[in-house]
Coordinates of C-alpha atoms in Angstrom, one line a residue:
X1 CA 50.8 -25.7 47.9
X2 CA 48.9 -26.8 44.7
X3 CA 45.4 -27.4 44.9
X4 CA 44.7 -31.2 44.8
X5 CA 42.0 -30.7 42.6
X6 CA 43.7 -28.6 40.1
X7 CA 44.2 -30.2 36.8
X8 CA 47.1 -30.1 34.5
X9 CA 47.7 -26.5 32.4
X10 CA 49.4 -27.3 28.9
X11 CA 50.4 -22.9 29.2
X12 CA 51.6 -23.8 32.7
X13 CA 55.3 -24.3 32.4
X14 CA 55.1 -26.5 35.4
X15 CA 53.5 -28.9 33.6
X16 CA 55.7 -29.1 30.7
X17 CA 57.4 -32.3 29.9
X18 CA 60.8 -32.8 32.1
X19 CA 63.7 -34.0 30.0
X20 CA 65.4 -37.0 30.7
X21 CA 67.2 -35.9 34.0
X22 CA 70.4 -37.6 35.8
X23 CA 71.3 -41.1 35.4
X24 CA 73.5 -44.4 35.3
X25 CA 74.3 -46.7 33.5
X26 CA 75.8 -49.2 35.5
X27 CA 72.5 -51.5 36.4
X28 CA 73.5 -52.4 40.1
X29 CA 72.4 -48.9 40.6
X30 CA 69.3 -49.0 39.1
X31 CA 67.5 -52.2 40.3
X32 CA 64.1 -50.9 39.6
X33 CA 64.8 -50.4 36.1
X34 CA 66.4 -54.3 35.2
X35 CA 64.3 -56.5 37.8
X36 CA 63.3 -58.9 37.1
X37 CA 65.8 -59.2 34.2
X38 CA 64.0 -62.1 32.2
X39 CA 61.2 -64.4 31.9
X40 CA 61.4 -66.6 34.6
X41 CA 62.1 -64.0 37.2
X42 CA 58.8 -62.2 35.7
X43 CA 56.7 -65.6 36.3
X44 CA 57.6 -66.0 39.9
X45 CA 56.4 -62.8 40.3
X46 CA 53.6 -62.3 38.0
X47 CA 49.9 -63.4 39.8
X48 CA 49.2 -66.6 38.4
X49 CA 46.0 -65.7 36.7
X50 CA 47.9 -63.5 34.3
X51 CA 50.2 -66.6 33.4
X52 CA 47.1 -68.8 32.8
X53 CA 45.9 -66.0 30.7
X54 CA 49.1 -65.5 28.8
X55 CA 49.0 -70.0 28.4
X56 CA 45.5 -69.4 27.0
X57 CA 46.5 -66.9 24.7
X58 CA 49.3 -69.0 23.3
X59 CA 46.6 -71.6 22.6
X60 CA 43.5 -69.5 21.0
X61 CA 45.8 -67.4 19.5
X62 CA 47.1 -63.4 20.0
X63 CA 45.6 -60.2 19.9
X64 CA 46.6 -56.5 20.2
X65 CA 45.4 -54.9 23.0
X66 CA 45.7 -51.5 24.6
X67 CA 46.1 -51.0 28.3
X68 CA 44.8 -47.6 30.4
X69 CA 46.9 -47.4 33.3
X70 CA 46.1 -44.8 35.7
X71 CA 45.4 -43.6 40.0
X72 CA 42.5 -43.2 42.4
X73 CA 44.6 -40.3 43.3
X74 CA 46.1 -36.9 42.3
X75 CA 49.7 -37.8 41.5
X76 CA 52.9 -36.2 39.6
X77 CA 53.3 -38.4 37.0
X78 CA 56.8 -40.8 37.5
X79 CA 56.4 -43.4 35.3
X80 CA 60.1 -43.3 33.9
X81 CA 61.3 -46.5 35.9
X82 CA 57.7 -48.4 34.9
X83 CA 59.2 -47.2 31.3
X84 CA 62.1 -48.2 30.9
X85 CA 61.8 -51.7 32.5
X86 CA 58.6 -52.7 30.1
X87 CA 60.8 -51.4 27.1
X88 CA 63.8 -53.6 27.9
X89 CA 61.4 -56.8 28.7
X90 CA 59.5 -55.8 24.9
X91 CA 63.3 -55.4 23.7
X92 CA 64.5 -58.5 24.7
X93 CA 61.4 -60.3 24.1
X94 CA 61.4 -59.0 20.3
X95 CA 57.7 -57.3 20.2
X96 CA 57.1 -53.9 19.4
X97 CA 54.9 -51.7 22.4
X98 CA 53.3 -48.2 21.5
X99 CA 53.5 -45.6 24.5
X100 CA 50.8 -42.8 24.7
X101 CA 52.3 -41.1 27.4
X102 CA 49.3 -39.0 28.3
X103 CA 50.8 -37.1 31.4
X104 CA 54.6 -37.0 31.1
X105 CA 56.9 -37.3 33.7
X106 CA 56.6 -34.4 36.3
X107 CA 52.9 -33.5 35.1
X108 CA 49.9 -33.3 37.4
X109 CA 47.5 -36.1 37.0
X110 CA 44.1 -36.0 38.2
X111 CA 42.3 -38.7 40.1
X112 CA 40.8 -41.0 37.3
X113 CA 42.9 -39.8 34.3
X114 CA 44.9 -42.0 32.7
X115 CA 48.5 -41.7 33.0
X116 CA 49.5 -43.7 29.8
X117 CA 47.8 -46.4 27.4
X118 CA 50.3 -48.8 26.4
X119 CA 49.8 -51.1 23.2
X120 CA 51.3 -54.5 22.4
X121 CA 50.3 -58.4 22.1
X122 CA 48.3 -59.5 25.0
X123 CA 50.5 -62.6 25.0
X124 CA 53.6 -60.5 25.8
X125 CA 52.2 -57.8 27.9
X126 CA 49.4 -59.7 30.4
X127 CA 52.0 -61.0 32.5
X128 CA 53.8 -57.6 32.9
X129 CA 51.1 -56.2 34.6
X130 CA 52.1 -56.9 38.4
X131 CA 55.5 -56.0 38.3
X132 CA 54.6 -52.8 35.6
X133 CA 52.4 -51.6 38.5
X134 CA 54.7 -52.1 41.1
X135 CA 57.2 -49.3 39.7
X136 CA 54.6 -47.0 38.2
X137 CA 52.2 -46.2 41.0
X138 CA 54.5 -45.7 44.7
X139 CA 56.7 -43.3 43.1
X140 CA 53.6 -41.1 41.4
X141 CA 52.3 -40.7 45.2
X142 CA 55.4 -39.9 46.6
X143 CA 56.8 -37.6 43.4
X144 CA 53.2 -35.5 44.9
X145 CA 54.8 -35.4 48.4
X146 CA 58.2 -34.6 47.2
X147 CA 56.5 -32.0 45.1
X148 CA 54.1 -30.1 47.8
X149 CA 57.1 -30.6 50.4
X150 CA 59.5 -28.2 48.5
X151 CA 56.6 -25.8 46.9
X152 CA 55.2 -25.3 50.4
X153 CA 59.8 -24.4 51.8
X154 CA 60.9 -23.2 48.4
X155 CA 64.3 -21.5 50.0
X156 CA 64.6 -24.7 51.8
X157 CA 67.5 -27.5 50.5
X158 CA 65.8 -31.1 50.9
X159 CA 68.6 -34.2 51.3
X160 CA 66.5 -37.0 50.8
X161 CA 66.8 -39.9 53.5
X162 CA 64.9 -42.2 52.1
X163 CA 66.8 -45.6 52.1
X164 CA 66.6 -46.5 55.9
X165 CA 62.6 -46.7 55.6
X166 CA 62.6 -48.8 52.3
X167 CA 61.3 -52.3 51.6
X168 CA 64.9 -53.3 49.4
X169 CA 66.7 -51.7 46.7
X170 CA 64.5 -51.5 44.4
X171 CA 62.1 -49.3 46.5
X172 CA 65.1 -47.3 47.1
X173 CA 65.9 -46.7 43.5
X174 CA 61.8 -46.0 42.7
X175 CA 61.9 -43.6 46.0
X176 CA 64.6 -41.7 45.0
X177 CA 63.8 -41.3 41.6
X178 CA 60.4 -39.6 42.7
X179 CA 61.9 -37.4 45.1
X180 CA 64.0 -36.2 41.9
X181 CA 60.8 -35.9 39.6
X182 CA 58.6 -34.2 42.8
X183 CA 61.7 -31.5 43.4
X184 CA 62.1 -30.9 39.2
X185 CA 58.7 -29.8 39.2
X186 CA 58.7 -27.9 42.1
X187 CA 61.7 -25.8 40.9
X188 CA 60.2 -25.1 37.7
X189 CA 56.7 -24.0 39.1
X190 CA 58.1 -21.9 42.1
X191 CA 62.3 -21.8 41.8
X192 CA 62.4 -24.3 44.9
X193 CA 65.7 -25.0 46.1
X194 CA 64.1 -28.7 46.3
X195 CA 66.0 -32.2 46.7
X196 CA 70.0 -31.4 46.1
X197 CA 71.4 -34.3 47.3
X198 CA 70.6 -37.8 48.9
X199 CA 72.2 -40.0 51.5
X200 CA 73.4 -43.0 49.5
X201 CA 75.5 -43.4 46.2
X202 CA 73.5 -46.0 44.8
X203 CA 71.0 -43.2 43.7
X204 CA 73.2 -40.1 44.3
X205 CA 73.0 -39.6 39.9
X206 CA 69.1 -38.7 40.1
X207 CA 70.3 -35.4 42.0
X208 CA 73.4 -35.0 39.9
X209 CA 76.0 -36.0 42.6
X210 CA 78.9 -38.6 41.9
X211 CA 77.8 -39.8 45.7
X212 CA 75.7 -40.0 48.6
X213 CA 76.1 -36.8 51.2
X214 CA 76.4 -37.0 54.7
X215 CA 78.0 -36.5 58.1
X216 CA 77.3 -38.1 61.1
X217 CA 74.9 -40.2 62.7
X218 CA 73.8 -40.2 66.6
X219 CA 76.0 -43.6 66.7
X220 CA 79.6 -41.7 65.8
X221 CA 78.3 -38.9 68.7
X222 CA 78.3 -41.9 71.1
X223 CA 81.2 -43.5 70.1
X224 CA 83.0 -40.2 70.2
X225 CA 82.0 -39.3 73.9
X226 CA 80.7 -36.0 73.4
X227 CA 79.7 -33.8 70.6
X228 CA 82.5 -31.7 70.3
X229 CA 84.8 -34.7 70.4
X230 CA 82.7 -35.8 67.6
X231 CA 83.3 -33.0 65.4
X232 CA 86.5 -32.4 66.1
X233 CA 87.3 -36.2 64.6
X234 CA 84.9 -35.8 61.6
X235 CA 87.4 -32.6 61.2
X236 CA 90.2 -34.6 61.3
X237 CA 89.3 -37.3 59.2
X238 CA 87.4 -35.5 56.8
X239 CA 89.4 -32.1 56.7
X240 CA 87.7 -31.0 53.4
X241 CA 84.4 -31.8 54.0
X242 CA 82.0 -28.8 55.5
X243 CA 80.7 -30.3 58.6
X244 CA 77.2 -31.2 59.9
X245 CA 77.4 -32.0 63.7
X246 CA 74.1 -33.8 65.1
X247 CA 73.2 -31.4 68.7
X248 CA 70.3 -33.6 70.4
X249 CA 72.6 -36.9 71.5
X250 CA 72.8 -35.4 75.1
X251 CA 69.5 -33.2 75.2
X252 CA 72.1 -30.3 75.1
X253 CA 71.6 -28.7 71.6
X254 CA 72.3 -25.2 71.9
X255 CA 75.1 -25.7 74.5
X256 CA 77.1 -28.3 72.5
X257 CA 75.8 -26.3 69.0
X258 CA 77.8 -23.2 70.4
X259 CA 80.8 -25.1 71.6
X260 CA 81.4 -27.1 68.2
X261 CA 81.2 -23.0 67.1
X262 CA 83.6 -21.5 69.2
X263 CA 85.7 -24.4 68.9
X264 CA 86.3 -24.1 65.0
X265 CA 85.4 -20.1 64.7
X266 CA 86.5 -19.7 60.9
X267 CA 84.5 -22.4 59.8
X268 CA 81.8 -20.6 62.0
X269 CA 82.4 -17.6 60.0
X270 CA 82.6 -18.7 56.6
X271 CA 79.4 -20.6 56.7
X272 CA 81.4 -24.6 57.1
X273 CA 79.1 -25.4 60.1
X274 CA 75.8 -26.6 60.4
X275 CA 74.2 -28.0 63.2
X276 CA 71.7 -30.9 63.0
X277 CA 69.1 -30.8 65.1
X278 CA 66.7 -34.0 65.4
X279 CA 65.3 -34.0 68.7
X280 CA 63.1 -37.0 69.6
X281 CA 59.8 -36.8 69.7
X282 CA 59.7 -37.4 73.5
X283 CA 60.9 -34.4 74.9
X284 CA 61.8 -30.8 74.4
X285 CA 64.8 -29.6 73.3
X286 CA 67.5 -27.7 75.6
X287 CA 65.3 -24.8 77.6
X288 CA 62.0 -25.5 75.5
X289 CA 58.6 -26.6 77.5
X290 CA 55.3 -25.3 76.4
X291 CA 55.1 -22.1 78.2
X292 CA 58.8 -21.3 76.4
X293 CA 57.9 -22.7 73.0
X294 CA 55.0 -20.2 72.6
X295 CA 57.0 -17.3 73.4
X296 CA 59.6 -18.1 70.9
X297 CA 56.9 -18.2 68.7
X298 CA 55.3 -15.1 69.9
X299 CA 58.7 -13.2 69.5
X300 CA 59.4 -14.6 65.6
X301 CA 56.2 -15.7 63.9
X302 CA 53.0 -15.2 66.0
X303 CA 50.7 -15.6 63.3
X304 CA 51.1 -18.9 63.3
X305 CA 49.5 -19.6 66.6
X306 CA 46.8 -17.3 66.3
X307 CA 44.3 -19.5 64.3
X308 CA 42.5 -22.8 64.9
X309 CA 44.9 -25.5 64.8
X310 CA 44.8 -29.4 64.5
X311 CA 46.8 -31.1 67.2
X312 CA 49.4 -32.5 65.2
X313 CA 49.8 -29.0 63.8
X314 CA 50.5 -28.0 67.5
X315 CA 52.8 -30.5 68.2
X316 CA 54.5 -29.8 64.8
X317 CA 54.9 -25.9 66.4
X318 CA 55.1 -26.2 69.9
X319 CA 55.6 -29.7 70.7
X320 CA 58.3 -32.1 71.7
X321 CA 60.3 -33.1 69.6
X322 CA 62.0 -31.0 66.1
X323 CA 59.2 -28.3 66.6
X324 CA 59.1 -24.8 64.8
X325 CA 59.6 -23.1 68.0
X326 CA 63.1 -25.6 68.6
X327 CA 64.4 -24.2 65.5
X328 CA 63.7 -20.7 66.1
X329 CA 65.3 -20.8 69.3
X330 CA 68.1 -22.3 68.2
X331 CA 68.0 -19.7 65.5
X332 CA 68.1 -16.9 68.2
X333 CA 70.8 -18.7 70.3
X334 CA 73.7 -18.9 67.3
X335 CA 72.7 -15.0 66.2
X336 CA 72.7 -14.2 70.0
X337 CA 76.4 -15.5 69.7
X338 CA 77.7 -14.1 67.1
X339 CA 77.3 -17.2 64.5
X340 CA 75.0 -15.9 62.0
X341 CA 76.4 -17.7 59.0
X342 CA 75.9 -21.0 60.8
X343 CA 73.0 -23.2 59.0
X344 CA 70.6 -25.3 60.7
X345 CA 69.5 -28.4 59.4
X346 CA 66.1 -30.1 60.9
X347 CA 65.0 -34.1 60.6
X348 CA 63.1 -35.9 62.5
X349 CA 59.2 -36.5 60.6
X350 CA 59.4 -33.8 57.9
X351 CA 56.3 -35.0 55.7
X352 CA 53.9 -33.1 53.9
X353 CA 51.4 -31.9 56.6
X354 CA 55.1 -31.2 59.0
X355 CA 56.7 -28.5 55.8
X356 CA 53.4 -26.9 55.3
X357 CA 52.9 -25.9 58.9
X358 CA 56.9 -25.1 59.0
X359 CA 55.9 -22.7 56.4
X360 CA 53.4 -21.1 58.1
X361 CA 55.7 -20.4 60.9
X362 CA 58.7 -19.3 58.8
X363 CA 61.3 -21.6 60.3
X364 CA 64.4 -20.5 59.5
X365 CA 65.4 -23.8 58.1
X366 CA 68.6 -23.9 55.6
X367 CA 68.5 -27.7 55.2
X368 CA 65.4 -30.8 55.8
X369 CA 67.0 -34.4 55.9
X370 CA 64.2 -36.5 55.1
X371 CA 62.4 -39.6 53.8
X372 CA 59.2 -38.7 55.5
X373 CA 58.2 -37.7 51.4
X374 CA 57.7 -41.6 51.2
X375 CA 54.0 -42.2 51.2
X376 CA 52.0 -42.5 54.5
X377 CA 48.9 -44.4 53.6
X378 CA 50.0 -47.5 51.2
X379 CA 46.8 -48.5 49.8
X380 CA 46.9 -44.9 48.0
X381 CA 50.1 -46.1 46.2
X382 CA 47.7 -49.0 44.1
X383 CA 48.0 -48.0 40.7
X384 CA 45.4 -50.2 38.2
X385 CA 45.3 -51.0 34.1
X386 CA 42.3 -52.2 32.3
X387 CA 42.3 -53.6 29.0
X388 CA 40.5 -50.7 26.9
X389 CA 41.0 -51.8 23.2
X390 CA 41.1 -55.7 21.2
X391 CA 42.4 -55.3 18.1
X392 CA 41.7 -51.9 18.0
X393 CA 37.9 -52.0 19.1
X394 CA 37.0 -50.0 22.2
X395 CA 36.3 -52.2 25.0
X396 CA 36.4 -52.0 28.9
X397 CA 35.0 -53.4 31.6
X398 CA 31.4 -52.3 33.0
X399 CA 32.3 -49.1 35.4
X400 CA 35.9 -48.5 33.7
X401 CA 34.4 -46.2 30.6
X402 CA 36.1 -43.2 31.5
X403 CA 39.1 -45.1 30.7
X404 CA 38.5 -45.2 26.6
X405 CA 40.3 -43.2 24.6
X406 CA 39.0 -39.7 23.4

């Protein structure tokens, strides 16, 4: 994983410019980038200071002014969405705005830098601020997450889950976009496998699918009375489709992972199956305690639990729940039975801190379901813009000088 202090390396190919990657056109999937659409949907959401300001203006008359924008943290720069909406709004509106895009999308950004100035009138842009900072600064904290979760599991294939834990669309659209941004730069600075793929179709285009991807969910086990029951239906009904079968609804994942095997053994054998394990995080999984987890450990990766270690980074090896040792075991269980070829997908919390120690133990993990890449700690998501230039002349607040242009 990158240091967080490291700053941006114009030789570093990881830090070159991304190109405009996947898209849409049709604006019901991209609700981050049109809302809100015009001026009345931007003053019912705009703080009301900036309206009296933008009033005020109108009355003492206009000025050009330049904008720093920029985080209190390191970030990958995602500012595409912020983009695009602010160009449309200047577009529509009929006023010209200048874009020094200081760190483009996918670059590091150190803590303090400014990610972009922007330049227009201060009648047309002080009452963009709120929403422009909505969709610029979330999706630069969780492009970094997306970004250190596949550099830390570069072989490993991320499906991002995102959409359950979102606030609305059109934190669904600015999530998914970052996990696309995080997962570009990440294959470029260490060939990660990264995010392939997400799980709705809304935002399927940032990962280049026509759709969302997906199998089954604990509900459909439930409804189908046992797990091979369940994947015999998805079989059925979905003949085409390679299948995914969720293990953990009856605490019985390596049994009912080697019965859905021997149950469909040339699908076993051409690499169709995978088995989804997401074990909650109050108990074990099938023949896992402790005592058992440490051995597993002991017999695959035992480096891993020879240092110091935090206790979340304990639980995240030998703990309840989707632990390093669970996945190992069940690793050893389908070779044991002759289904090598079979992949094993994990969920269930895979964050930052959870890939990083996964890493360190080497969990033979072919696939992460996740929106755990969606940042933890809000108030790191704020991102802020000071007025730096009127008219040209260098100006900023007392404290904010690091912001002026060089």
């Amino acid at each position: 994983m990158a240091d967080e202090g490291k700053r941006p390396d114009p030789a570093d190919p990881a830090d070159s410019v991304t190109e405009a990657g996947p898209g849409s056109d049709d604006a019901r999937r991209r609700p981050a980038r049109v809302w809100p659409a015009d001026d009345q949907g931007i003053a019912d959401w705009t703080d009301v200071y900036f309206r009296r300001t933008k009033e005020a203006v109108s009355r003492f008359g206009d000025c050009q002014v330049t904008y720093a924008l920029f985080m209190r943290r390191p970030v990958v720069s995602a500012p595409r969405v912020a983009l695009d909406w602010l160009q449309s709004v200047a577009k529509r509106r009929g006023f010209e705005v200048e874009i020094d895009l200081r760190h483009p999308e996918g670059k590091w950004v150190g803590a303090g830098e400014p990610i972009l100035y922007v330049t227009g009138p201060l009648y047309h842009l002080v009452d963009l601020e709120t929403i422009f900072l909505g969709k610029l600064g979330p999706p630069c904290v969780a492009a970094y997450n997306a970004y250190t979760m596949c550099s830390d599991l570069p072989g490993v294939a991320f499906l991002a889950m995102d959409a359950r834990h979102c606030a609305g669309t059109e934190m669904a659209d600015l999530m998914a976009y970052a996990a696309y941004v995080g997962s570009e730069r990440a294959k470029r600075e260490v060939s990660a496998v990264g995010f392939v793929a997400n799980a709705t179709d809304a935002t399927a285009h940032y990962f280049g699918q026509a759709g969302g991807k997906g199998t089954m969910p604990h509900a459909f086990i439930g409804y189908a009375g046992s797990t091979l029951k369940a994947a015999r239906m998805f079989v059925e009904a979905f003949p085409e489709e390679a299948l995914t079968v969720l293990v953990d609804y009856y605490g019985r994942e390596i049994t009912d992972s080697l019965e859905v095997c021997r149950a469909f053994p040339e699908k076993a054998a051409s690499g169709e199956i995978s088995v989804r394990i997401d074990v909650a995080g109050s108990r074990f999984m099938e023949g896992m305690d402790p005592a058992a987890s440490y051995r597993v450990l002991e017999r695959n990766s035992p480096d891993c639990i020879r240092g110091y270690r935090t206790e979340d980074e304990l639980r995240y090896l030998v703990g309840a729940g989707t632990s390093a040792a669970a996945i190992w075991r069940m690793r050893e269980a389908l070779d044991q039975a002759g289904f090598a070829d079979v992949k094993i997908v994990a969920s269930s919390g895979f964050g930052p801190a959870k890939c990083r120690v996964m890493a360190e133990a080497r969990a033979p993990i072919d696939v992460i379901g996740t929106g755990s890449y969606l940042p933890e700690k809000w108030t790191e998501t704020y991102a802020t813009a000071d007025v730096v230039e009127y008219d040209g002349k260098p100006s900023v607040k007392l404290g904010r000088e690091f912001l002026l242009r060089k």
